[in-house]
Structure formats: structure tokens, C-alpha cells
Amino acid sequence: MKKLSIFFVSVLALGLSVACSSDDDNASIEGKWEAYQDGTIVNGKETLAPITSEGGCSKGFLEIQAGGKVIDHYSSYSNSKCEDHTDNGTWTRTDNKITFQYGDDSQDTGEILVLDKNTLKIKYTYTYNNEVSEIYIIELKRK
């Protein structure tokens, strides 16, 4: 009986230590993130669909690097051919807000909804005339 009690306490302690420790608490945003699904929020309900690539082209991915550098890798399909492209930019993060800037004109700031070792989900809210005109959500998976 004593052995059974020691075994039970050992299993319980192991379970509690696994449940209480999380690599996700300090997940790094740096890395390669492949586009997985995207969508919007309609009537308070998030609706996402898998991102597919036209013509068998590679899915896009973000390469978020240390020092605030980001490389956006994407493909276009035209005349039955895939063409790969990259855009270089910068990124900054403050709390749960992330901003990507490409050149002088293109800047997007989104709210990080999920960041763990496998998933990065960002919500972008666009306004026009001080009213929300579009909400866009993208979910990326670590590559």
C-alpha cells in the first residue's frame, strides 16, 4: 500500500509540474511563419478558412528576424507559372501589438491574439471615416 501511495504522489507531482510549466508563456515571435488560414469576424464570430495556393505555388511565409527585420515571402500565379517574390521590411512589437512596415508607405499594425511555439494569430482592424470597415485575421504556423 505504501508503494502505491508513493507512486500516486509521484504521478500527481509529475502531472502538476507538467501542467504548470509552459514553453508558450515566453514564445518567441522570431522565426519562419507559414500562412495557414485567414478570415474575419462576423457578428462577433471568428470565421477562418484554409489558405490555399493557386496553381500549386508555394504558400507565403513571414521570416521574422532579430533586430526588427522581416522578410515577406509570397508567390503569384500568372500565365500558368508561379513566381516567387520577397518584400523586405521592419517589425516592432509593443505588448500585444505588432507593426510591419514595408518601405515608406505600407505599414500595418495588428493585435496578437495567439502566440505560442506553433501558432501566431494576428487581427488587423481597418477603419474608414473613424468606423471599422474591415477586420482581417491571419493565422500562421511555425515553419
Tab-separated table of C-alpha atoms in Angstrom:
chain	number	residue	atom	x	y	z
A	1	MET	CA	0.000	0.000	0.000
A	2	LYS	CA	2.876	2.343	0.828
A	3	LYS	CA	4.394	1.755	-2.643
A	4	LEU	CA	1.051	2.570	-4.250
A	5	SER	CA	0.791	5.820	-2.263
A	6	ILE	CA	4.333	6.845	-3.227
A	7	PHE	CA	3.577	6.016	-6.873
A	8	PHE	CA	0.342	8.046	-6.772
A	9	VAL	CA	2.086	11.057	-5.190
A	10	SER	CA	4.918	10.820	-7.761
A	11	VAL	CA	2.482	10.728	-10.676
A	12	LEU	CA	0.488	13.614	-9.196
A	13	ALA	CA	3.650	15.705	-8.705
A	14	LEU	CA	4.787	14.967	-12.255
A	15	GLY	CA	1.361	15.894	-13.619
A	16	LEU	CA	1.324	19.167	-11.716
A	17	SER	CA	4.825	20.113	-12.843
A	18	VAL	CA	3.954	19.436	-16.489
A	19	ALA	CA	0.647	21.303	-16.216
A	20	CYS	CA	2.236	24.310	-14.563
A	21	SER	CA	5.218	24.691	-16.863
A	22	SER	CA	4.620	26.162	-20.278
A	23	ASP	CA	7.016	26.959	-23.079
A	24	ASP	CA	4.235	29.081	-24.569
A	25	ASP	CA	4.448	31.768	-21.882
A	26	ASN	CA	7.650	33.116	-23.408
A	27	ALA	CA	7.218	32.009	-27.029
A	28	SER	CA	9.427	33.942	-29.406
A	29	ILE	CA	7.849	35.698	-32.332
A	30	GLU	CA	11.112	35.368	-34.241
A	31	GLY	CA	11.193	32.585	-36.811
A	32	LYS	CA	9.564	31.474	-40.043
A	33	TRP	CA	5.760	31.543	-40.029
A	34	GLU	CA	3.751	29.953	-42.853
A	35	ALA	CA	0.314	31.282	-43.759
A	36	TYR	CA	-2.216	28.700	-42.572
A	37	GLN	CA	-5.695	30.229	-42.531
A	38	ASP	CA	-7.353	33.619	-42.665
A	39	GLY	CA	-10.731	35.232	-42.348
A	40	THR	CA	-12.716	37.776	-40.431
A	41	ILE	CA	-15.147	38.309	-37.574
A	42	VAL	CA	-18.837	38.499	-38.487
A	43	ASN	CA	-21.448	39.211	-35.804
A	44	GLY	CA	-18.849	38.501	-33.130
A	45	LYS	CA	-17.940	35.093	-34.592
A	46	GLU	CA	-14.476	34.377	-35.960
A	47	THR	CA	-14.626	32.680	-39.362
A	48	LEU	CA	-11.390	31.311	-40.800
A	49	ALA	CA	-10.665	29.231	-43.898
A	50	PRO	CA	-7.501	27.449	-45.016
A	51	ILE	CA	-5.166	29.481	-47.201
A	52	THR	CA	-4.610	27.739	-50.496
A	53	SER	CA	-2.089	28.477	-53.178
A	54	GLU	CA	-3.158	28.955	-56.760
A	55	GLY	CA	-1.527	26.778	-59.402
A	56	GLY	CA	0.455	24.791	-56.865
A	57	CYS	CA	2.576	27.801	-55.935
A	58	SER	CA	4.234	27.805	-52.534
A	59	LYS	CA	2.294	29.272	-49.637
A	60	GLY	CA	3.528	32.564	-48.336
A	61	PHE	CA	5.501	32.872	-45.154
A	62	LEU	CA	6.956	35.570	-42.940
A	63	GLU	CA	10.533	35.412	-41.767
A	64	ILE	CA	10.588	37.489	-38.586
A	65	GLN	CA	14.199	38.086	-37.622
A	66	ALA	CA	16.004	39.517	-34.614
A	67	GLY	CA	16.823	43.194	-34.799
A	68	GLY	CA	13.443	44.162	-36.241
A	69	LYS	CA	13.888	42.770	-39.768
A	70	VAL	CA	11.095	40.918	-41.579
A	71	ILE	CA	11.042	39.237	-44.988
A	72	ASP	CA	7.661	38.523	-46.561
A	73	HIS	CA	7.894	35.558	-48.972
A	74	TYR	CA	4.951	35.072	-51.333
A	75	SER	CA	4.117	33.696	-54.783
A	76	SER	CA	1.968	34.880	-57.648
A	77	TYR	CA	0.456	32.742	-60.401
A	78	SER	CA	0.291	34.136	-63.910
A	79	ASN	CA	0.390	32.607	-67.376
A	80	SER	CA	0.464	29.104	-65.862
A	81	LYS	CA	3.637	29.902	-63.920
A	82	CYS	CA	4.479	30.505	-60.289
A	83	GLU	CA	6.713	33.430	-59.499
A	84	ASP	CA	8.261	33.840	-56.073
A	85	HIS	CA	8.618	37.302	-54.527
A	86	THR	CA	10.069	38.797	-51.355
A	87	ASP	CA	9.468	42.109	-49.639
A	88	ASN	CA	11.929	43.321	-47.010
A	89	GLY	CA	10.701	45.384	-44.120
A	90	THR	CA	10.840	46.000	-40.416
A	91	TRP	CA	8.766	44.960	-37.439
A	92	THR	CA	8.239	46.279	-33.949
A	93	ARG	CA	6.268	44.859	-31.050
A	94	THR	CA	4.763	46.602	-28.052
A	95	ASP	CA	2.851	44.322	-25.695
A	96	ASN	CA	0.314	42.501	-27.872
A	97	LYS	CA	0.609	44.912	-30.841
A	98	ILE	CA	2.868	44.200	-33.804
A	99	THR	CA	3.650	46.588	-36.646
A	100	PHE	CA	5.085	45.603	-40.005
A	101	GLN	CA	6.492	48.314	-42.261
A	102	TYR	CA	7.472	47.855	-45.910
A	103	GLY	CA	9.006	50.927	-47.479
A	104	ASP	CA	7.730	54.377	-46.571
A	105	ASP	CA	4.060	53.849	-47.414
A	106	SER	CA	2.983	50.424	-46.262
A	107	GLN	CA	2.506	49.989	-42.509
A	108	ASP	CA	0.123	47.603	-40.760
A	109	THR	CA	-0.411	47.266	-37.026
A	110	GLY	CA	-2.230	44.247	-35.688
A	111	GLU	CA	-3.203	42.722	-32.380
A	112	ILE	CA	-1.531	39.434	-31.493
A	113	LEU	CA	-4.354	37.103	-30.484
A	114	VAL	CA	-2.251	33.947	-30.128
A	115	LEU	CA	1.495	33.470	-29.851
A	116	ASP	CA	2.815	30.111	-28.778
A	117	LYS	CA	5.549	27.804	-30.001
A	118	ASN	CA	3.455	26.709	-33.008
A	119	THR	CA	0.892	29.431	-33.762
A	120	LEU	CA	0.858	33.156	-34.442
A	121	LYS	CA	-2.593	34.696	-34.953
A	122	ILE	CA	-2.926	38.400	-35.713
A	123	LYS	CA	-6.052	40.542	-36.019
A	124	TYR	CA	-5.965	43.677	-38.162
A	125	THR	CA	-8.736	46.240	-37.775
A	126	TYR	CA	-9.068	48.727	-40.600
A	127	THR	CA	-11.101	51.905	-40.234
A	128	TYR	CA	-12.521	54.378	-42.681
A	129	ASN	CA	-14.057	57.689	-41.529
A	130	ASN	CA	-13.492	56.616	-37.902
A	131	GLU	CA	-15.608	53.478	-38.337
A	132	VAL	CA	-14.433	49.899	-38.518
A	133	SER	CA	-14.673	48.920	-42.155
A	134	GLU	CA	-12.872	45.574	-42.080
A	135	ILE	CA	-11.448	43.067	-39.637
A	136	TYR	CA	-8.884	40.646	-41.036
A	137	ILE	CA	-7.411	37.716	-39.126
A	138	ILE	CA	-4.469	35.621	-40.234
A	139	GLU	CA	-3.197	32.507	-38.519
A	140	LEU	CA	0.332	31.371	-39.200
A	141	LYS	CA	2.095	28.165	-38.182
A	142	ARG	CA	5.769	27.936	-37.315
A	143	LYS	CA	7.639	26.519	-40.267
